[in-house]
mmCIF file of C-alpha atoms in Angstrom:
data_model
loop_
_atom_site.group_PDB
_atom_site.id
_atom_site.type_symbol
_atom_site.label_atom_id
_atom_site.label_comp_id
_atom_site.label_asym_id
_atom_site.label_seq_id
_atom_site.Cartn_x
_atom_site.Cartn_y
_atom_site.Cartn_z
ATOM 1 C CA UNK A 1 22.596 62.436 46.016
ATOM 2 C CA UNK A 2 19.053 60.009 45.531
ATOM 3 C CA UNK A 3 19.761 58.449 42.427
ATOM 4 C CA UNK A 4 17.046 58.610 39.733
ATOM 5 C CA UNK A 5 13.558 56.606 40.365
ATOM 6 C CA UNK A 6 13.680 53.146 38.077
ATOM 7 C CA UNK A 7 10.866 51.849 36.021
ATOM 8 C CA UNK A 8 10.632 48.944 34.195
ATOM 9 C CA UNK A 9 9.900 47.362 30.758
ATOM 10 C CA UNK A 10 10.231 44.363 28.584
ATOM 11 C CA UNK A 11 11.261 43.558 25.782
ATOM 12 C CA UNK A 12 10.394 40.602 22.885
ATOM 13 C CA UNK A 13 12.427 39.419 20.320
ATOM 14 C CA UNK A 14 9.622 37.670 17.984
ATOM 15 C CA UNK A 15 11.491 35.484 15.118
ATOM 16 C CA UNK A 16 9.819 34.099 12.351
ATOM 17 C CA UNK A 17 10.349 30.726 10.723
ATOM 18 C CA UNK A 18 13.399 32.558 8.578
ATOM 19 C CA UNK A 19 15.316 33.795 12.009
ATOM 20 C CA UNK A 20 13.897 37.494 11.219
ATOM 21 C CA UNK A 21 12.577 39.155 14.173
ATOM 22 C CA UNK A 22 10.469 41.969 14.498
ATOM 23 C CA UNK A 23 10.967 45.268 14.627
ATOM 24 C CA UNK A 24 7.603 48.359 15.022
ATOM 25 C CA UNK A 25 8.461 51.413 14.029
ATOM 26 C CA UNK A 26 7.271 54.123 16.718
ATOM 27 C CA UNK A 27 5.091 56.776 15.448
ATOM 28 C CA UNK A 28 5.957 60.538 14.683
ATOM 29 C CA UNK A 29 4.020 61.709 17.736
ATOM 30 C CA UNK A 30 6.011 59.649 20.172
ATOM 31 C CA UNK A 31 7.381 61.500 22.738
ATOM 32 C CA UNK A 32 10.536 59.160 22.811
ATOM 33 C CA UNK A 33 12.761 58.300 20.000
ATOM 34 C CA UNK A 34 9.667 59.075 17.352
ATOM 35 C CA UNK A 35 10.403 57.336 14.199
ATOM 36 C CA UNK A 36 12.999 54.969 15.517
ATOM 37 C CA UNK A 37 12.944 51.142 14.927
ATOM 38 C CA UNK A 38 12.042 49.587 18.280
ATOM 39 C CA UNK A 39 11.165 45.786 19.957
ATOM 40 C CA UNK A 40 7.357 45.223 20.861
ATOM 41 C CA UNK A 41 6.888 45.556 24.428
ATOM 42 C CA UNK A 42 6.785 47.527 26.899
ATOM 43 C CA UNK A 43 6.269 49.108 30.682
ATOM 44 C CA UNK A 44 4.905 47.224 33.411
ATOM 45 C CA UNK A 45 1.068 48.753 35.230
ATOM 46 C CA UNK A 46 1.426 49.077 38.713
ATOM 47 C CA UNK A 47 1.873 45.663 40.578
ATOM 48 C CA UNK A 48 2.264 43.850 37.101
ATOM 49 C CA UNK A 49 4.402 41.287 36.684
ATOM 50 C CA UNK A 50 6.896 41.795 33.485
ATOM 51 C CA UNK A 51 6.299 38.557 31.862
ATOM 52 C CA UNK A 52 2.539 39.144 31.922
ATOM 53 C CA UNK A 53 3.079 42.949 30.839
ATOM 54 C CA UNK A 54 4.813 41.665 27.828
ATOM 55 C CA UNK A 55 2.583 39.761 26.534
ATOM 56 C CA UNK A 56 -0.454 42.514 27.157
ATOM 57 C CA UNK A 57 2.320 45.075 25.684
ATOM 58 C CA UNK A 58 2.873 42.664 22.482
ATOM 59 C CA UNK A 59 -1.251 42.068 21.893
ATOM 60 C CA UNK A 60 -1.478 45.707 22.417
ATOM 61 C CA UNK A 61 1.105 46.230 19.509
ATOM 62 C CA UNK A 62 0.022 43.435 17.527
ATOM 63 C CA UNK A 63 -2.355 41.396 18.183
ATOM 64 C CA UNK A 64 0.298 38.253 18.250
ATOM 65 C CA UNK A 65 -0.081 35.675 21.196
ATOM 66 C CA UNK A 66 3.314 34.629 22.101
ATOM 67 C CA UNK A 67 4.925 32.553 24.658
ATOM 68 C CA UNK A 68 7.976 33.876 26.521
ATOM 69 C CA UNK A 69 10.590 31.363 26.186
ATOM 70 C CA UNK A 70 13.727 32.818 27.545
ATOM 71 C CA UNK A 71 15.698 35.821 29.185
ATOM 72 C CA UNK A 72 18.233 37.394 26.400
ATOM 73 C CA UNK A 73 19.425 40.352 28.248
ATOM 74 C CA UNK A 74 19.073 43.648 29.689
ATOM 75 C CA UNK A 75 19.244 47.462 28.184
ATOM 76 C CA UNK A 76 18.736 51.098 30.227
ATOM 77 C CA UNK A 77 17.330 54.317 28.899
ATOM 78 C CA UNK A 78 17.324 57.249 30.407
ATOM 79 C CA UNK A 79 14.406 60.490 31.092
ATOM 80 C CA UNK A 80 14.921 63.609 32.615
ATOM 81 C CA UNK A 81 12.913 62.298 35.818
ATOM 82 C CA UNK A 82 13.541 58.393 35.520
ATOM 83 C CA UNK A 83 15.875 55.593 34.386
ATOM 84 C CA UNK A 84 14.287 52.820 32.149
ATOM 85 C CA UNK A 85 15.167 49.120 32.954
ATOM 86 C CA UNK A 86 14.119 46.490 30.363
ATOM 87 C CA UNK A 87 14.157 42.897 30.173
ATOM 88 C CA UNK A 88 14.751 41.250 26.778
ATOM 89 C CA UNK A 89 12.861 37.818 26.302
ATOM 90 C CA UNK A 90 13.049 35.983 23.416
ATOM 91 C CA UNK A 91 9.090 34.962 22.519
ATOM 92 C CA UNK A 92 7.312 32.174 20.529
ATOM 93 C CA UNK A 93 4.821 33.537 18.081
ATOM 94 C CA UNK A 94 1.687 31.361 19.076
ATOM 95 C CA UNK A 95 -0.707 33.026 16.614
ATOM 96 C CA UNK A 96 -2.203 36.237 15.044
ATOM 97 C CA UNK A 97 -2.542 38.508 11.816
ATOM 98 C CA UNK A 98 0.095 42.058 12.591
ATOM 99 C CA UNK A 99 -2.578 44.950 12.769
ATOM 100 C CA UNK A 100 -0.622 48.079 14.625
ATOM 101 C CA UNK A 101 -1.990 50.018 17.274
ATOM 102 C CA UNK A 102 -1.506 53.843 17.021
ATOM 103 C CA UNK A 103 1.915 53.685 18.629
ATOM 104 C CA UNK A 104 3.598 52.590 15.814
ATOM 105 C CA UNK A 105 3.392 53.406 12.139
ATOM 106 C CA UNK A 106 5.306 50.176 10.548
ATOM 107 C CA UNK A 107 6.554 46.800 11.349
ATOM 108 C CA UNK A 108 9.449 45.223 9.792
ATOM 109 C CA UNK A 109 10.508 41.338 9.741
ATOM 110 C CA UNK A 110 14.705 42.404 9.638
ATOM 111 C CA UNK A 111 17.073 39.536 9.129
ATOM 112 C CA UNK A 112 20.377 39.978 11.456
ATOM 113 C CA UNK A 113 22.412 40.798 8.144
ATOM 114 C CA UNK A 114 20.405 43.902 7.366
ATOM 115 C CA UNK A 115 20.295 45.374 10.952
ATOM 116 C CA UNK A 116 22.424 48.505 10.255
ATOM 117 C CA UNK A 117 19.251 49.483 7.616
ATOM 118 C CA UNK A 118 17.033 50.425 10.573
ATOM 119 C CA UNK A 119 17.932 53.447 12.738
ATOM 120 C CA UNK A 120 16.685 51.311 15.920
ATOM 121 C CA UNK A 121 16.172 52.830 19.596
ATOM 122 C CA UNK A 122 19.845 53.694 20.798
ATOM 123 C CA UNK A 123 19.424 51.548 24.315
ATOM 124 C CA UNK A 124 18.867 48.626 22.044
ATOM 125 C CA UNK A 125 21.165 49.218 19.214
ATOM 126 C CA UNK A 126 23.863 47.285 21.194
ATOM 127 C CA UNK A 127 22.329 44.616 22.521
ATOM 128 C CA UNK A 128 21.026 43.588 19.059
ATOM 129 C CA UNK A 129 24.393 44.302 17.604
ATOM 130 C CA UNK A 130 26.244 41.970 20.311
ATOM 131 C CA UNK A 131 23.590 39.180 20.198
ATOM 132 C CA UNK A 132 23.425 39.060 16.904
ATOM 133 C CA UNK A 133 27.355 38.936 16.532
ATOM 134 C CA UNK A 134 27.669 36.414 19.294
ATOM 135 C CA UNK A 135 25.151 34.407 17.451
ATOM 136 C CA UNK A 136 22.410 34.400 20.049
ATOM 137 C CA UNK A 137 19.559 35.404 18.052
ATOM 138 C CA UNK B 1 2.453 23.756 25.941
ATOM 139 C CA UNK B 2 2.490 25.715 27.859
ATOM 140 C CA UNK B 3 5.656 27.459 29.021
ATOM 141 C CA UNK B 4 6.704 27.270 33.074
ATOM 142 C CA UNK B 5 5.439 30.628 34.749
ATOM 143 C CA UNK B 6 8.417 33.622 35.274
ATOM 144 C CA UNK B 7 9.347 34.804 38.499
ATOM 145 C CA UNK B 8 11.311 38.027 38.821
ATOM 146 C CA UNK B 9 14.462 38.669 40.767
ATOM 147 C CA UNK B 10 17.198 41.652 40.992
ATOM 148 C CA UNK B 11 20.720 41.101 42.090
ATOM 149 C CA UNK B 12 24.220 43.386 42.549
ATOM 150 C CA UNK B 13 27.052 43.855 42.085
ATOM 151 C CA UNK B 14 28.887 45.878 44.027
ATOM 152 C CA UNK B 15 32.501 47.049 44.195
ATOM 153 C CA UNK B 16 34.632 48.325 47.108
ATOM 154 C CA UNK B 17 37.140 50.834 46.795
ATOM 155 C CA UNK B 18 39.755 48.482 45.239
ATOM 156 C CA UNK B 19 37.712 47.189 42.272
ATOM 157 C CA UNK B 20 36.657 44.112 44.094
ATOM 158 C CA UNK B 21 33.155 42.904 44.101
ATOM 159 C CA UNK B 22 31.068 41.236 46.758
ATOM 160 C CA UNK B 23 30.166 37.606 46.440
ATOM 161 C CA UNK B 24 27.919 35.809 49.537
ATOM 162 C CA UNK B 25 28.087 32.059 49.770
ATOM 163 C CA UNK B 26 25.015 30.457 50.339
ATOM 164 C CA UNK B 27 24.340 28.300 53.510
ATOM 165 C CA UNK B 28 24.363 24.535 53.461
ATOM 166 C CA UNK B 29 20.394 24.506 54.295
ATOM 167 C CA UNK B 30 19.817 26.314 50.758
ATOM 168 C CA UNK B 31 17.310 24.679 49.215
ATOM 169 C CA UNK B 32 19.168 25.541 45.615
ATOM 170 C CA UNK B 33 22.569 25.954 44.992
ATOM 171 C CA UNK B 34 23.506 25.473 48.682
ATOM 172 C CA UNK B 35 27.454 26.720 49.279
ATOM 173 C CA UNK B 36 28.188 27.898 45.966
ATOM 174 C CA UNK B 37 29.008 31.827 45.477
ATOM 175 C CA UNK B 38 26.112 34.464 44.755
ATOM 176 C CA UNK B 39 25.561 37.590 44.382
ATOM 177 C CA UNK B 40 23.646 39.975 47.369
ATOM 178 C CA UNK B 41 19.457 40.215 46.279
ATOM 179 C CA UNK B 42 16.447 38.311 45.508
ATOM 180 C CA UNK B 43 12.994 37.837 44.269
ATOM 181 C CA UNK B 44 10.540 40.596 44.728
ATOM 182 C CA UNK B 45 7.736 40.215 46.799
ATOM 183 C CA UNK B 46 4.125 40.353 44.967
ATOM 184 C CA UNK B 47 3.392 44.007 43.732
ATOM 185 C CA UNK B 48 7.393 45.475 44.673
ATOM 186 C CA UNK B 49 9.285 46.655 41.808
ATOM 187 C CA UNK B 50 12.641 45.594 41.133
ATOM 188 C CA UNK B 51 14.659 48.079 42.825
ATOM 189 C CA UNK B 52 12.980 48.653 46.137
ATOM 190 C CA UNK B 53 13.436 44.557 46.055
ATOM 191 C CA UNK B 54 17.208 45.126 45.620
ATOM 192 C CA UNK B 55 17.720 47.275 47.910
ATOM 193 C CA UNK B 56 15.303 45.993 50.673
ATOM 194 C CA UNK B 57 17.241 42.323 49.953
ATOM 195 C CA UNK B 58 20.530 43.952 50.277
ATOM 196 C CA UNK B 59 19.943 45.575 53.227
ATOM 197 C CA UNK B 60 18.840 41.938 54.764
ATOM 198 C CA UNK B 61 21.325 39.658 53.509
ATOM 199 C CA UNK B 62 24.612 42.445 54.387
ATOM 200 C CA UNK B 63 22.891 45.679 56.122
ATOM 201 C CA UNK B 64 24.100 47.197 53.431
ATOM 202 C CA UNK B 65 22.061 50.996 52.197
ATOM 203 C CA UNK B 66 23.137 51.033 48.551
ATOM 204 C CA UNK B 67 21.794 53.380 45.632
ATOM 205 C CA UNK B 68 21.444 51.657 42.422
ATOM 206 C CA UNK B 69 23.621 53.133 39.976
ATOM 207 C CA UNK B 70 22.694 51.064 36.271
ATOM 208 C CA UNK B 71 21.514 48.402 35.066
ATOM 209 C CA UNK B 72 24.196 45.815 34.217
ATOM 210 C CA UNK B 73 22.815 42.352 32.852
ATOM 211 C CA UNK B 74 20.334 39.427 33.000
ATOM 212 C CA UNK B 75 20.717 36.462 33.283
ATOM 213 C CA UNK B 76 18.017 33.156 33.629
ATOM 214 C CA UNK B 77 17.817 29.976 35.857
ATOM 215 C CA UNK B 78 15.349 27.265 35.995
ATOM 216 C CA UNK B 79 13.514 24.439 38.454
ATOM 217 C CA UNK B 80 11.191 22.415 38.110
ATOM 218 C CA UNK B 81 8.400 24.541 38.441
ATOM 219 C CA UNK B 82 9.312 27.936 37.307
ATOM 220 C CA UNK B 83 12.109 30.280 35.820
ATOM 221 C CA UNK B 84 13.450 32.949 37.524
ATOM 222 C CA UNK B 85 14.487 36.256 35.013
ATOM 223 C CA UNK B 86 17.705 38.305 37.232
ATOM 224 C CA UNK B 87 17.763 41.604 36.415
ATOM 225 C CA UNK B 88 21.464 42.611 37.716
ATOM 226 C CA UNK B 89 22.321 46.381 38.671
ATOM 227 C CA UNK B 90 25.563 48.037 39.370
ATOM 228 C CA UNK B 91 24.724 49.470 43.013
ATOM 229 C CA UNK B 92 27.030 52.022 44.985
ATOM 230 C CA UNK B 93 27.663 51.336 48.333
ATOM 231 C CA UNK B 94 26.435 53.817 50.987
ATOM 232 C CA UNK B 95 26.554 52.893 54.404
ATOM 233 C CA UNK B 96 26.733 49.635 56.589
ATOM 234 C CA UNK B 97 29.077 46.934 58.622
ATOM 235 C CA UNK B 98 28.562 43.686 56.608
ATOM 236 C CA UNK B 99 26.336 41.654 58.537
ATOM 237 C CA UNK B 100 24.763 38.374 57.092
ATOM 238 C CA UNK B 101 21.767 37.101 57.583
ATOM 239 C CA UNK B 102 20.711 33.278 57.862
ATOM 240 C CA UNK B 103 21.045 32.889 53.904
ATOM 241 C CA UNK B 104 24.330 32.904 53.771
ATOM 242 C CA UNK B 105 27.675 31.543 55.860
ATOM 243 C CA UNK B 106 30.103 33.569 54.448
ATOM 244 C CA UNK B 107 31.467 37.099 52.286
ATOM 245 C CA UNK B 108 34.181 37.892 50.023
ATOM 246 C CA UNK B 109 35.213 40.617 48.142
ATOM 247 C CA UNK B 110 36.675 39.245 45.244
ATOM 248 C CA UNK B 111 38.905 40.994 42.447
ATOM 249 C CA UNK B 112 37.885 39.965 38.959
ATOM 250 C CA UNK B 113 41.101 38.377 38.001
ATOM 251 C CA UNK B 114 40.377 35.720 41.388
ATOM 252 C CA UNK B 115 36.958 34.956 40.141
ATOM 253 C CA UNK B 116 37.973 31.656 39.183
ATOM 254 C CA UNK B 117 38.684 30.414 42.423
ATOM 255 C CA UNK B 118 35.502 30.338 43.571
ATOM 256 C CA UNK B 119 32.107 28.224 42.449
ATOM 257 C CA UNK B 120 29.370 30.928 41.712
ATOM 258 C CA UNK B 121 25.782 30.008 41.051
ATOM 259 C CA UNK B 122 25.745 28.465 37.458
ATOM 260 C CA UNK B 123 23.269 30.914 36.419
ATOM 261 C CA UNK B 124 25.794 33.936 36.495
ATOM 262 C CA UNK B 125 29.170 32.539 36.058
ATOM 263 C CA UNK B 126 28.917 33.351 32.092
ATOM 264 C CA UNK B 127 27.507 37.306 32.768
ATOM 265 C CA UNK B 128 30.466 37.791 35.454
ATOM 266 C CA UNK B 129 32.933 36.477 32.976
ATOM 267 C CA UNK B 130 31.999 37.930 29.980
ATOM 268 C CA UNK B 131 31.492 41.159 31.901
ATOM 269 C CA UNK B 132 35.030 40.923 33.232
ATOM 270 C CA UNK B 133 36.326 39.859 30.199
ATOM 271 C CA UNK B 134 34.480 43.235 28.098
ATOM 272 C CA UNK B 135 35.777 44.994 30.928
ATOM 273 C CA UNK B 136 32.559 46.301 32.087
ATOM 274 C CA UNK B 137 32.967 45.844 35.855
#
């Protein structure tokens, strides 16, 4: 049986000079976990590498420049058609004001002690959880 | 500063019939890491994705046809002039006599409770132990 096509995505986790990190809330008329706290980022183009679509994804999302710094983990979703892979960086904030593009409806600077308030993408929920108890983040 | 440039690679792991997984050791003329244990796959080529990397590089370092099943991990390493992000799948084997290519001198399928006993590439020593130790292989 051919296994479901993969395509692939990354992930930030932006923290600011408190150890929050950044969460965007996606919008109502996603067609994917609409409403759900989720990490900027996002899928690769075509022949794009995944450090350089994260950092299109994230000034797409936010205007922030940001330097990936390091690899934190991984995460899966899956479609009806596809399986998602993402790569979780952990990124510098270089600079930028937060203005939202239309994908997202709210952003949200969450300290690791008030995770469980945000209803966060399920393929993400445990890698936050496990980093955050394992003190990586 | 400017942070060294990411390069991408996907690697395996993948289990026989008795639980055991399949390390290769690396060939004394490695220019990295040469004899230590690794696990089967490599870097993509410019413009592949991910998978069809994994499964092209398994199929050259074993003969190996595997499907990839999940995505299990990531992990990071470094030189001087670059860091390579591993993306690390859980891939079922299909079809195939091990056969190695020129990369590697030797093959062992190894049960998680023997991983000790041999010296893996630094860079995923920690995600096979924690990963045996959460019981996720």
């Amino acid at each position: 049986m051919p296994s479901k096509p993969f395509a692939f995505s990354a992930k930030a986790v932006i923290k600011d000079a408190q150890g929050r990190f950044l969460l965007l809330r996606r919008s109502a008329s996603s067609k994917h976990n609409a409403g759900k706290w989720d990490l900027p980022g996002g899928k690769a183009d075509v022949g794009e590498d995944l450090d350089q679509a994260l950092i299109r994804e994230v000034s797409q999302e936010t205007t922030f420049t940001v330097r990936l710094e390091r690899v934190l983990g991984a995460a899966e979703s899956e479609t009806p058609v596809k399986k998602i892979a993402y790569l979780i960086f952990e990124a510098h904030f270089e600079s930028g004001e937060i203005c939202l593009s239309d994908e997202h409806d709210a952003y949200a600077w969450v300290s690791p002690s008030r995770l469980d308030e945000y209803d966060i993408c399920p393929q993400f929920r445990q890698f936050l959880k496990e980093r955050i108890a394992g003190g990586g983040l």
